Amino acid sequence: MAKKPKKEKEEGASGEEAPKSKKKLFMIVGGVVLLAAAGGGGWFFLKKPSPEQTAAAEAAAKAKNPIAFLDMKDMMISMSNGGQQDRQPIMKIKVVLEIADSKAADQVKPLLPRVEDAFQVFMRELRPSDLEGSAGMYRLKEELLRRVNLTVYPAKVDAVLFKELLVQ
């Protein structure tokens, strides 16, 4: 009977070595993969761009069209008083249109009378209370931008900039 327990111990020892060797194998493979990934990442981040790549990036930056600013005529517009005041309020406004492409600016220039008309039709119905605070100015700017882009379509205006806005 003494022989049987020895065989069980020997079988148990060989059975335990198989899982330990698989764990070691997985740890070694995982370590190699981790080192390879770290080395590749370091090479990627520390690699300097070639002269051709830097020249191409500079050429792309130069090829980018400059922003064009298109001044509109000064406008003096009488506003709606809503029947609350004896005198009618007047708005004096100077606007500049920001256009990302100078070619689009050439398309917008002939349409400026239509843009001015769209502005005046909208702003005649404003009340001074509509322009109070920064929120009022923001709403005015966004509405004017929407109207400009409807008028000059397919060209696109990127921003309406106020040089001066005076309400009396």
Tab-separated table of N, CA and C in Angstrom:
chain	number	residue	atom	x	y	z
A	1	MET	N	0.804	-1.175	0.000
A	1	MET	CA	0.000	0.000	0.000
A	1	MET	C	0.861	1.257	0.000
A	2	ALA	N	2.011	1.110	0.442
A	2	ALA	CA	2.896	2.255	0.474
A	2	ALA	C	3.255	2.715	-0.932
A	3	LYS	N	3.227	1.795	-1.890
A	3	LYS	CA	3.576	2.175	-3.249
A	3	LYS	C	2.506	3.051	-3.878
A	4	LYS	N	1.255	2.822	-3.549
A	4	LYS	CA	0.184	3.600	-4.160
A	4	LYS	C	0.277	5.088	-3.800
A	5	PRO	N	0.482	5.445	-2.558
A	5	PRO	CA	0.576	6.865	-2.258
A	5	PRO	C	1.737	7.528	-2.997
A	6	LYS	N	2.849	6.796	-3.230
A	6	LYS	CA	3.958	7.402	-3.957
A	6	LYS	C	3.548	7.715	-5.387
A	7	LYS	N	2.818	6.837	-6.023
A	7	LYS	CA	2.396	7.067	-7.397
A	7	LYS	C	1.456	8.268	-7.470
A	8	GLU	N	0.563	8.389	-6.484
A	8	GLU	CA	-0.350	9.521	-6.492
A	8	GLU	C	0.418	10.831	-6.336
A	9	LYS	N	1.458	10.803	-5.476
A	9	LYS	CA	2.266	12.005	-5.304
A	9	LYS	C	3.018	12.332	-6.575
A	10	GLU	N	3.539	11.313	-7.259
A	10	GLU	CA	4.269	11.543	-8.496
A	10	GLU	C	3.337	12.067	-9.581
A	11	GLU	N	2.123	11.531	-9.682
A	11	GLU	CA	1.174	11.991	-10.680
A	11	GLU	C	0.745	13.425	-10.374
A	12	GLY	N	0.529	13.727	-9.103
A	12	GLY	CA	0.144	15.076	-8.688
A	12	GLY	C	1.237	16.073	-9.000
A	13	ALA	N	2.482	15.715	-8.817
A	13	ALA	CA	3.591	16.618	-9.085
A	13	ALA	C	3.686	16.917	-10.572
A	14	SER	N	3.544	15.906	-11.413
A	14	SER	CA	3.621	16.135	-12.857
A	14	SER	C	2.390	16.911	-13.336
A	15	GLY	N	1.238	16.727	-12.707
A	15	GLY	CA	0.018	17.456	-13.052
A	15	GLY	C	0.120	18.928	-12.690
A	16	GLU	N	0.837	19.267	-11.623
A	16	GLU	CA	0.991	20.657	-11.210
A	16	GLU	C	1.997	21.387	-12.081
A	17	GLU	N	2.962	20.683	-12.625
A	17	GLU	CA	3.986	21.326	-13.441
A	17	GLU	C	3.410	21.806	-14.762
A	18	ALA	N	2.445	21.163	-15.335
A	18	ALA	CA	1.867	21.553	-16.613
A	18	ALA	C	1.193	22.933	-16.518
A	19	PRO	N	0.335	23.217	-15.507
A	19	PRO	CA	-0.260	24.552	-15.425
A	19	PRO	C	0.785	25.624	-15.149
A	20	LYS	N	1.816	25.333	-14.332
A	20	LYS	CA	2.845	26.325	-14.045
A	20	LYS	C	3.611	26.671	-15.307
A	21	SER	N	3.898	25.711	-16.160
A	21	SER	CA	4.647	25.974	-17.383
A	21	SER	C	3.789	26.789	-18.356
A	22	LYS	N	2.484	26.579	-18.381
A	22	LYS	CA	1.609	27.377	-19.244
A	22	LYS	C	1.552	28.817	-18.748
A	23	LYS	N	1.498	29.012	-17.440
A	23	LYS	CA	1.489	30.360	-16.882
A	23	LYS	C	2.772	31.087	-17.217
A	24	LYS	N	3.901	30.380	-17.093
A	24	LYS	CA	5.194	30.989	-17.420
A	24	LYS	C	5.239	31.371	-18.883
A	25	LEU	N	4.723	30.488	-19.741
A	25	LEU	CA	4.724	30.750	-21.181
A	25	LEU	C	3.883	31.992	-21.494
A	26	PHE	N	2.695	32.094	-20.892
A	26	PHE	CA	1.842	33.264	-21.118
A	26	PHE	C	2.504	34.541	-20.605
A	27	MET	N	3.163	34.469	-19.483
A	27	MET	CA	3.839	35.647	-18.927
A	27	MET	C	4.983	36.081	-19.823
A	28	ILE	N	5.733	35.137	-20.345
A	28	ILE	CA	6.862	35.469	-21.218
A	28	ILE	C	6.350	36.086	-22.521
A	29	VAL	N	5.338	35.471	-23.127
A	29	VAL	CA	4.773	36.000	-24.380
A	29	VAL	C	4.172	37.385	-24.137
A	30	GLY	N	3.443	37.562	-23.042
A	30	GLY	CA	2.861	38.862	-22.706
A	30	GLY	C	3.924	39.919	-22.511
A	31	GLY	N	5.030	39.558	-21.851
A	31	GLY	CA	6.127	40.497	-21.644
A	31	GLY	C	6.763	40.916	-22.961
A	32	VAL	N	6.953	39.968	-23.865
A	32	VAL	CA	7.544	40.267	-25.175
A	32	VAL	C	6.620	41.197	-25.966
A	33	VAL	N	5.334	40.907	-25.952
A	33	VAL	CA	4.377	41.754	-26.669
A	33	VAL	C	4.347	43.159	-26.069
A	34	LEU	N	4.375	43.259	-24.754
A	34	LEU	CA	4.381	44.556	-24.083
A	34	LEU	C	5.629	45.357	-24.429
A	35	LEU	N	6.777	44.709	-24.429
A	35	LEU	CA	8.021	45.403	-24.791
A	35	LEU	C	7.993	45.859	-26.244
A	36	ALA	N	7.472	45.029	-27.134
A	36	ALA	CA	7.391	45.401	-28.546
A	36	ALA	C	6.460	46.600	-28.731
A	37	ALA	N	5.341	46.613	-28.041
A	37	ALA	CA	4.399	47.732	-28.143
A	37	ALA	C	5.023	49.015	-27.601
A	38	ALA	N	5.714	48.919	-26.475
A	38	ALA	CA	6.362	50.100	-25.890
A	38	ALA	C	7.449	50.623	-26.815
A	39	GLY	N	8.214	49.751	-27.402
A	39	GLY	CA	9.270	50.173	-28.328
A	39	GLY	C	8.688	50.824	-29.574
A	40	GLY	N	7.632	50.255	-30.116
A	40	GLY	CA	6.986	50.842	-31.295
A	40	GLY	C	6.381	52.201	-30.986
A	41	GLY	N	5.748	52.333	-29.831
A	41	GLY	CA	5.174	53.617	-29.440
A	41	GLY	C	6.245	54.678	-29.243
A	42	GLY	N	7.344	54.312	-28.620
A	42	GLY	CA	8.444	55.252	-28.431
A	42	GLY	C	9.036	55.691	-29.755
A	43	TRP	N	9.207	54.758	-30.669
A	43	TRP	CA	9.746	55.099	-31.986
A	43	TRP	C	8.792	56.045	-32.715
A	44	PHE	N	7.481	55.776	-32.621
A	44	PHE	CA	6.489	56.595	-33.312
A	44	PHE	C	6.502	58.035	-32.794
A	45	PHE	N	6.572	58.207	-31.465
A	45	PHE	CA	6.525	59.540	-30.891
A	45	PHE	C	7.846	60.289	-30.981
A	46	LEU	N	8.945	59.594	-31.011
A	46	LEU	CA	10.241	60.263	-31.038
A	46	LEU	C	10.800	60.437	-32.443
A	47	LYS	N	10.160	59.845	-33.428
A	47	LYS	CA	10.634	59.938	-34.810
A	47	LYS	C	10.458	61.368	-35.312
A	48	LYS	N	11.474	61.928	-35.905
A	48	LYS	CA	11.403	63.271	-36.464
A	48	LYS	C	10.851	63.180	-37.880
A	49	PRO	N	10.046	64.181	-38.294
A	49	PRO	CA	9.512	64.148	-39.652
A	49	PRO	C	10.623	64.384	-40.674
A	50	SER	N	10.457	63.785	-41.827
A	50	SER	CA	11.459	63.926	-42.880
A	50	SER	C	11.357	65.325	-43.480
A	51	PRO	N	12.403	65.783	-44.173
A	51	PRO	CA	12.357	67.108	-44.799
A	51	PRO	C	11.222	67.232	-45.817
A	52	GLU	N	10.896	66.136	-46.487
A	52	GLU	CA	9.798	66.177	-47.457
A	52	GLU	C	8.463	66.438	-46.752
A	53	GLN	N	8.298	65.812	-45.578
A	53	GLN	CA	7.054	66.003	-44.835
A	53	GLN	C	6.917	67.431	-44.333
A	54	THR	N	8.002	68.014	-43.837
A	54	THR	CA	7.936	69.395	-43.351
A	54	THR	C	7.690	70.357	-44.506
A	55	ALA	N	8.304	70.113	-45.666
A	55	ALA	CA	8.090	70.970	-46.835
A	55	ALA	C	6.636	70.879	-47.305
A	56	ALA	N	6.067	69.685	-47.279
A	56	ALA	CA	4.676	69.511	-47.693
A	56	ALA	C	3.729	70.234	-46.732
A	57	ALA	N	4.020	70.189	-45.443
A	57	ALA	CA	3.179	70.873	-44.460
A	57	ALA	C	3.243	72.387	-44.648
A	58	GLU	N	4.433	72.924	-44.927
A	58	GLU	CA	4.578	74.358	-45.159
A	58	GLU	C	3.854	74.773	-46.430
A	59	ALA	N	3.939	73.970	-47.479
A	59	ALA	CA	3.262	74.289	-48.738
A	59	ALA	C	1.748	74.284	-48.547
A	60	ALA	N	1.238	73.351	-47.755
A	60	ALA	CA	-0.198	73.292	-47.489
A	60	ALA	C	-0.654	74.528	-46.718
A	61	ALA	N	0.166	74.991	-45.786
A	61	ALA	CA	-0.194	76.185	-45.023
A	61	ALA	C	-0.197	77.421	-45.920
A	62	LYS	N	0.746	77.501	-46.853
A	62	LYS	CA	0.795	78.640	-47.773
A	62	LYS	C	-0.339	78.587	-48.783
A	63	ALA	N	-0.730	77.394	-49.186
A	63	ALA	CA	-1.791	77.239	-50.177
A	63	ALA	C	-3.157	77.589	-49.607
A	64	LYS	N	-3.272	77.608	-48.298
A	64	LYS	CA	-4.538	77.945	-47.650
A	64	LYS	C	-4.911	79.384	-48.007
A	65	ASN	N	-6.154	79.569	-48.425
A	65	ASN	CA	-6.598	80.890	-48.833
A	65	ASN	C	-6.714	81.805	-47.620
A	66	PRO	N	-6.293	83.049	-47.770
A	66	PRO	CA	-6.403	83.972	-46.648
A	66	PRO	C	-7.858	84.395	-46.441
A	67	ILE	N	-8.151	84.781	-45.235
A	67	ILE	CA	-9.488	85.256	-44.901
A	67	ILE	C	-9.688	86.635	-45.525
A	68	ALA	N	-10.868	86.860	-46.055
A	68	ALA	CA	-11.194	88.165	-46.645
A	68	ALA	C	-12.232	88.856	-45.761
A	69	PHE	N	-12.059	90.148	-45.592
A	69	PHE	CA	-13.009	90.964	-44.848
A	69	PHE	C	-13.632	91.949	-45.828
A	70	LEU	N	-14.941	91.982	-45.835
A	70	LEU	CA	-15.669	92.818	-46.781
A	70	LEU	C	-16.463	93.858	-45.998
A	71	ASP	N	-16.062	95.143	-46.146
A	71	ASP	CA	-16.755	96.229	-45.451
A	71	ASP	C	-18.062	96.546	-46.162
A	72	MET	N	-19.094	96.721	-45.378
A	72	MET	CA	-20.376	97.162	-45.924
A	72	MET	C	-20.531	98.647	-45.634
A	73	LYS	N	-21.450	99.297	-46.354
A	73	LYS	CA	-21.706	100.719	-46.132
A	73	LYS	C	-22.274	100.920	-44.730
A	74	ASP	N	-22.009	102.089	-44.170
A	74	ASP	CA	-22.629	102.447	-42.894
A	74	ASP	C	-24.132	102.570	-43.129
A	75	MET	N	-24.903	102.053	-42.201
A	75	MET	CA	-26.360	102.113	-42.343
A	75	MET	C	-26.950	102.849	-41.150
A	76	MET	N	-27.939	103.688	-41.446
A	76	MET	CA	-28.683	104.385	-40.411
A	76	MET	C	-30.138	103.981	-40.603
A	77	ILE	N	-30.699	103.306	-39.616
A	77	ILE	CA	-32.002	102.687	-39.766
A	77	ILE	C	-32.920	103.152	-38.644
A	78	SER	N	-34.127	103.569	-39.016
A	78	SER	CA	-35.098	103.910	-37.978
A	78	SER	C	-35.759	102.617	-37.513
A	79	MET	N	-35.874	102.473	-36.212
A	79	MET	CA	-36.392	101.247	-35.618
A	79	MET	C	-37.845	101.436	-35.197
A	80	SER	N	-38.506	100.337	-34.948
A	80	SER	CA	-39.877	100.365	-34.453
A	80	SER	C	-39.856	100.787	-32.989
A	81	ASN	N	-40.759	101.715	-32.629
A	81	ASN	CA	-40.793	102.136	-31.228
A	81	ASN	C	-41.876	101.417	-30.449
A	82	GLY	N	-42.697	100.641	-31.117
A	82	GLY	CA	-43.732	99.877	-30.425
A	82	GLY	C	-44.819	100.756	-29.845
A	83	GLY	N	-44.928	102.018	-30.286
A	83	GLY	CA	-45.961	102.920	-29.803
A	83	GLY	C	-45.754	103.388	-28.376
A	84	GLN	N	-44.595	103.154	-27.800
A	84	GLN	CA	-44.365	103.510	-26.404
A	84	GLN	C	-43.670	104.864	-26.246
A	85	GLN	N	-43.003	105.327	-27.295
A	85	GLN	CA	-42.234	106.558	-27.175
A	85	GLN	C	-42.740	107.575	-28.199
A	86	ASP	N	-42.457	108.866	-27.927
A	86	ASP	CA	-42.847	109.918	-28.857
A	86	ASP	C	-41.929	109.946	-30.073
A	87	ARG	N	-40.658	109.748	-29.840
A	87	ARG	CA	-39.707	109.794	-30.961
A	87	ARG	C	-39.341	108.381	-31.392
A	88	GLN	N	-38.965	108.278	-32.661
A	88	GLN	CA	-38.625	106.967	-33.210
A	88	GLN	C	-37.122	106.718	-33.027
A	89	PRO	N	-36.741	105.562	-32.433
A	89	PRO	CA	-35.316	105.275	-32.227
A	89	PRO	C	-34.592	105.037	-33.558
A	90	ILE	N	-33.322	105.389	-33.571
A	90	ILE	CA	-32.492	105.233	-34.769
A	90	ILE	C	-31.280	104.383	-34.411
A	91	MET	N	-30.924	103.512	-35.329
A	91	MET	CA	-29.748	102.655	-35.153
A	91	MET	C	-28.732	103.001	-36.235
A	92	LYS	N	-27.506	103.230	-35.812
A	92	LYS	CA	-26.405	103.420	-36.750
A	92	LYS	C	-25.501	102.195	-36.604
A	93	ILE	N	-25.200	101.559	-37.738
A	93	ILE	CA	-24.455	100.304	-37.676
A	93	ILE	C	-23.407	100.253	-38.781
A	94	LYS	N	-22.220	99.773	-38.411
A	94	LYS	CA	-21.138	99.489	-39.361
A	94	LYS	C	-20.830	98.000	-39.247
A	95	VAL	N	-20.886	97.302	-40.370
A	95	VAL	CA	-20.744	95.853	-40.381
A	95	VAL	C	-19.624	95.450	-41.343
A	96	VAL	N	-18.889	94.419	-40.947
A	96	VAL	CA	-17.874	93.809	-41.797
A	96	VAL	C	-18.220	92.332	-41.915
A	97	LEU	N	-18.140	91.805	-43.128
A	97	LEU	CA	-18.403	90.387	-43.356
A	97	LEU	C	-17.082	89.640	-43.444
A	98	GLU	N	-16.956	88.560	-42.696
A	98	GLU	CA	-15.749	87.730	-42.722
A	98	GLU	C	-16.018	86.527	-43.622
A	99	ILE	N	-15.144	86.371	-44.630
A	99	ILE	CA	-15.312	85.295	-45.602
A	99	ILE	C	-14.007	84.513	-45.653
A	100	ALA	N	-14.094	83.187	-45.547
A	100	ALA	CA	-12.902	82.350	-45.450
A	100	ALA	C	-12.126	82.273	-46.759
A	101	ASP	N	-12.761	82.522	-47.871
A	101	ASP	CA	-12.110	82.374	-49.164
A	101	ASP	C	-12.206	83.695	-49.918
A	102	SER	N	-11.079	84.173	-50.444
A	102	SER	CA	-11.092	85.443	-51.173
A	102	SER	C	-11.865	85.323	-52.487
A	103	LYS	N	-11.943	84.120	-53.053
A	103	LYS	CA	-12.738	83.927	-54.275
A	103	LYS	C	-14.219	84.097	-53.969
A	104	ALA	N	-14.640	83.631	-52.820
A	104	ALA	CA	-16.039	83.799	-52.419
A	104	ALA	C	-16.341	85.275	-52.163
A	105	ALA	N	-15.356	86.029	-51.699
A	105	ALA	CA	-15.549	87.463	-51.477
A	105	ALA	C	-15.846	88.168	-52.795
A	106	ASP	N	-15.203	87.721	-53.869
A	106	ASP	CA	-15.471	88.298	-55.182
A	106	ASP	C	-16.892	87.985	-55.645
A	107	GLN	N	-17.432	86.844	-55.209
A	107	GLN	CA	-18.804	86.489	-55.557
A	107	GLN	C	-19.817	87.277	-54.727
A	108	VAL	N	-19.430	87.658	-53.518
A	108	VAL	CA	-20.351	88.350	-52.610
A	108	VAL	C	-20.433	89.853	-52.931
A	109	LYS	N	-19.352	90.464	-53.394
A	109	LYS	CA	-19.327	91.916	-53.630
A	109	LYS	C	-20.481	92.408	-54.493
A	110	PRO	N	-20.796	91.773	-55.628
A	110	PRO	CA	-21.915	92.279	-56.425
A	110	PRO	C	-23.277	92.136	-55.745
A	111	LEU	N	-23.364	91.292	-54.747
A	111	LEU	CA	-24.638	91.048	-54.060
A	111	LEU	C	-24.829	91.905	-52.813
A	112	LEU	N	-23.903	92.824	-52.536
A	112	LEU	CA	-24.003	93.645	-51.328
A	112	LEU	C	-25.279	94.488	-51.259
A	113	PRO	N	-25.795	95.028	-52.368
A	113	PRO	CA	-27.075	95.758	-52.239
A	113	PRO	C	-28.216	94.874	-51.737
A	114	ARG	N	-28.245	93.624	-52.147
A	114	ARG	CA	-29.267	92.705	-51.639
A	114	ARG	C	-29.071	92.432	-50.151
A	115	VAL	N	-27.818	92.302	-49.731
A	115	VAL	CA	-27.510	92.058	-48.319
A	115	VAL	C	-27.954	93.255	-47.479
A	116	GLU	N	-27.644	94.473	-47.951
A	116	GLU	CA	-28.051	95.678	-47.226
A	116	GLU	C	-29.575	95.756	-47.114
A	117	ASP	N	-30.273	95.405	-48.185
A	117	ASP	CA	-31.726	95.407	-48.156
A	117	ASP	C	-32.254	94.406	-47.125
A	118	ALA	N	-31.686	93.207	-47.113
A	118	ALA	CA	-32.117	92.184	-46.148
A	118	ALA	C	-31.879	92.669	-44.715
A	119	PHE	N	-30.741	93.340	-44.481
A	119	PHE	CA	-30.448	93.870	-43.149
A	119	PHE	C	-31.481	94.923	-42.757
A	120	GLN	N	-31.757	95.868	-43.656
A	120	GLN	CA	-32.648	96.976	-43.311
A	120	GLN	C	-34.071	96.505	-43.077
A	121	VAL	N	-34.551	95.577	-43.882
A	121	VAL	CA	-35.903	95.061	-43.691
A	121	VAL	C	-36.028	94.412	-42.311
A	122	PHE	N	-35.013	93.660	-41.916
A	122	PHE	CA	-35.054	92.998	-40.608
A	122	PHE	C	-34.923	94.010	-39.468
A	123	MET	N	-33.958	94.920	-39.571
A	123	MET	CA	-33.655	95.807	-38.446
A	123	MET	C	-34.695	96.908	-38.253
A	124	ARG	N	-35.509	97.220	-39.275
A	124	ARG	CA	-36.576	98.213	-39.091
A	124	ARG	C	-37.624	97.733	-38.100
A	125	GLU	N	-37.784	96.438	-37.953
A	125	GLU	CA	-38.791	95.900	-37.046
A	125	GLU	C	-38.245	95.642	-35.636
A	126	LEU	N	-36.969	95.868	-35.428
A	126	LEU	CA	-36.397	95.693	-34.089
A	126	LEU	C	-36.817	96.831	-33.171
A	127	ARG	N	-36.852	96.536	-31.896
A	127	ARG	CA	-37.075	97.544	-30.866
A	127	ARG	C	-35.772	97.687	-30.079
A	128	PRO	N	-35.540	98.805	-29.462
A	128	PRO	CA	-34.309	98.958	-28.668
A	128	PRO	C	-34.174	97.894	-27.587
A	129	SER	N	-35.292	97.419	-27.049
A	129	SER	CA	-35.229	96.384	-26.012
A	129	SER	C	-34.717	95.053	-26.577
A	130	ASP	N	-34.831	94.842	-27.897
A	130	ASP	CA	-34.327	93.609	-28.516
A	130	ASP	C	-32.807	93.544	-28.513
A	131	LEU	N	-32.149	94.686	-28.359
A	131	LEU	CA	-30.687	94.741	-28.426
A	131	LEU	C	-30.024	94.880	-27.063
A	132	GLU	N	-30.794	94.752	-26.002
A	132	GLU	CA	-30.232	94.932	-24.670
A	132	GLU	C	-29.367	93.744	-24.283
A	133	GLY	N	-28.223	94.024	-23.716
A	133	GLY	CA	-27.328	92.990	-23.209
A	133	GLY	C	-26.583	92.247	-24.301
A	134	SER	N	-25.694	91.390	-23.861
A	134	SER	CA	-24.884	90.627	-24.811
A	134	SER	C	-25.719	89.589	-25.549
A	135	ALA	N	-26.768	89.072	-24.916
A	135	ALA	CA	-27.627	88.093	-25.575
A	135	ALA	C	-28.345	88.720	-26.762
A	136	GLY	N	-28.781	89.968	-26.621
A	136	GLY	CA	-29.439	90.669	-27.725
A	136	GLY	C	-28.495	90.891	-28.887
A	137	MET	N	-27.263	91.250	-28.569
A	137	MET	CA	-26.250	91.454	-29.624
A	137	MET	C	-25.944	90.138	-30.321
A	138	TYR	N	-25.861	89.066	-29.558
A	138	TYR	CA	-25.571	87.753	-30.135
A	138	TYR	C	-26.705	87.322	-31.063
A	139	ARG	N	-27.950	87.513	-30.632
A	139	ARG	CA	-29.093	87.141	-31.477
A	139	ARG	C	-29.100	87.956	-32.763
A	140	LEU	N	-28.796	89.244	-32.665
A	140	LEU	CA	-28.740	90.100	-33.850
A	140	LEU	C	-27.658	89.617	-34.812
A	141	LYS	N	-26.505	89.313	-34.274
A	141	LYS	CA	-25.389	88.846	-35.104
A	141	LYS	C	-25.743	87.536	-35.814
A	142	GLU	N	-26.334	86.601	-35.090
A	142	GLU	CA	-26.695	85.310	-35.682
A	142	GLU	C	-27.791	85.462	-36.740
A	143	GLU	N	-28.754	86.332	-36.495
A	143	GLU	CA	-29.826	86.536	-37.474
A	143	GLU	C	-29.290	87.214	-38.729
A	144	LEU	N	-28.406	88.188	-38.575
A	144	LEU	CA	-27.810	88.836	-39.744
A	144	LEU	C	-26.966	87.854	-40.538
A	145	LEU	N	-26.230	86.986	-39.860
A	145	LEU	CA	-25.429	85.975	-40.547
A	145	LEU	C	-26.323	85.026	-41.335
A	146	ARG	N	-27.433	84.628	-40.744
A	146	ARG	CA	-28.364	83.737	-41.442
A	146	ARG	C	-28.917	84.409	-42.687
A	147	ARG	N	-29.292	85.679	-42.563
A	147	ARG	CA	-29.853	86.402	-43.708
A	147	ARG	C	-28.814	86.631	-44.795
A	148	VAL	N	-27.575	86.914	-44.425
A	148	VAL	CA	-26.514	87.090	-45.423
A	148	VAL	C	-26.308	85.801	-46.196
A	149	ASN	N	-26.214	84.684	-45.500
A	149	ASN	CA	-25.959	83.416	-46.177
A	149	ASN	C	-27.123	83.001	-47.070
A	150	LEU	N	-28.350	83.347	-46.716
A	150	LEU	CA	-29.482	83.090	-47.602
A	150	LEU	C	-29.388	83.947	-48.859
A	151	THR	N	-28.912	85.174	-48.706
A	151	THR	CA	-28.838	86.109	-49.827
A	151	THR	C	-27.714	85.769	-50.795
A	152	VAL	N	-26.557	85.353	-50.291
A	152	VAL	CA	-25.385	85.159	-51.158
A	152	VAL	C	-25.163	83.704	-51.546
A	153	TYR	N	-26.099	82.807	-51.216
A	153	TYR	CA	-25.923	81.388	-51.530
A	153	TYR	C	-25.631	81.229	-53.010
A	154	PRO	N	-24.674	80.449	-53.442
A	154	PRO	CA	-23.918	79.355	-52.850
A	154	PRO	C	-22.638	79.792	-52.139
A	155	ALA	N	-22.292	81.085	-52.208
A	155	ALA	CA	-21.140	81.552	-51.434
A	155	ALA	C	-21.506	81.492	-49.956
A	156	LYS	N	-20.487	81.545	-49.094
A	156	LYS	CA	-20.745	81.425	-47.664
A	156	LYS	C	-19.965	82.484	-46.904
A	157	VAL	N	-20.668	83.194	-46.030
A	157	VAL	CA	-20.055	84.170	-45.131
A	157	VAL	C	-19.893	83.485	-43.787
A	158	ASP	N	-18.702	83.600	-43.194
A	158	ASP	CA	-18.426	82.905	-41.939
A	158	ASP	C	-18.856	83.678	-40.702
A	159	ALA	N	-18.796	85.006	-40.769
A	159	ALA	CA	-19.152	85.780	-39.579
A	159	ALA	C	-19.580	87.186	-39.978
A	160	VAL	N	-20.446	87.752	-39.163
A	160	VAL	CA	-20.822	89.156	-39.270
A	160	VAL	C	-20.169	89.842	-38.078
A	161	LEU	N	-19.335	90.828	-38.369
A	161	LEU	CA	-18.600	91.528	-37.313
A	161	LEU	C	-19.113	92.972	-37.218
A	162	PHE	N	-19.351	93.420	-36.010
A	162	PHE	CA	-19.810	94.792	-35.797
A	162	PHE	C	-18.608	95.690	-35.552
A	163	LYS	N	-18.484	96.736	-36.360
A	163	LYS	CA	-17.480	97.770	-36.083
A	163	LYS	C	-18.076	98.809	-35.157
A	164	GLU	N	-19.350	99.096	-35.388
A	164	GLU	CA	-20.035	100.088	-34.566
A	164	GLU	C	-21.523	99.769	-34.558
A	165	LEU	N	-22.128	99.936	-33.409
A	165	LEU	CA	-23.574	99.772	-33.269
A	165	LEU	C	-24.028	100.793	-32.254
A	166	LEU	N	-24.826	101.753	-32.733
A	166	LEU	CA	-25.291	102.834	-31.879
A	166	LEU	C	-26.804	102.929	-31.992
A	167	VAL	N	-27.482	102.933	-30.853
A	167	VAL	CA	-28.939	103.069	-30.820
A	167	VAL	C	-29.260	104.339	-30.046
A	168	GLN	N	-30.045	105.245	-30.684
A	168	GLN	CA	-30.434	106.503	-30.026
A	168	GLN	C	-31.934	106.584	-29.959
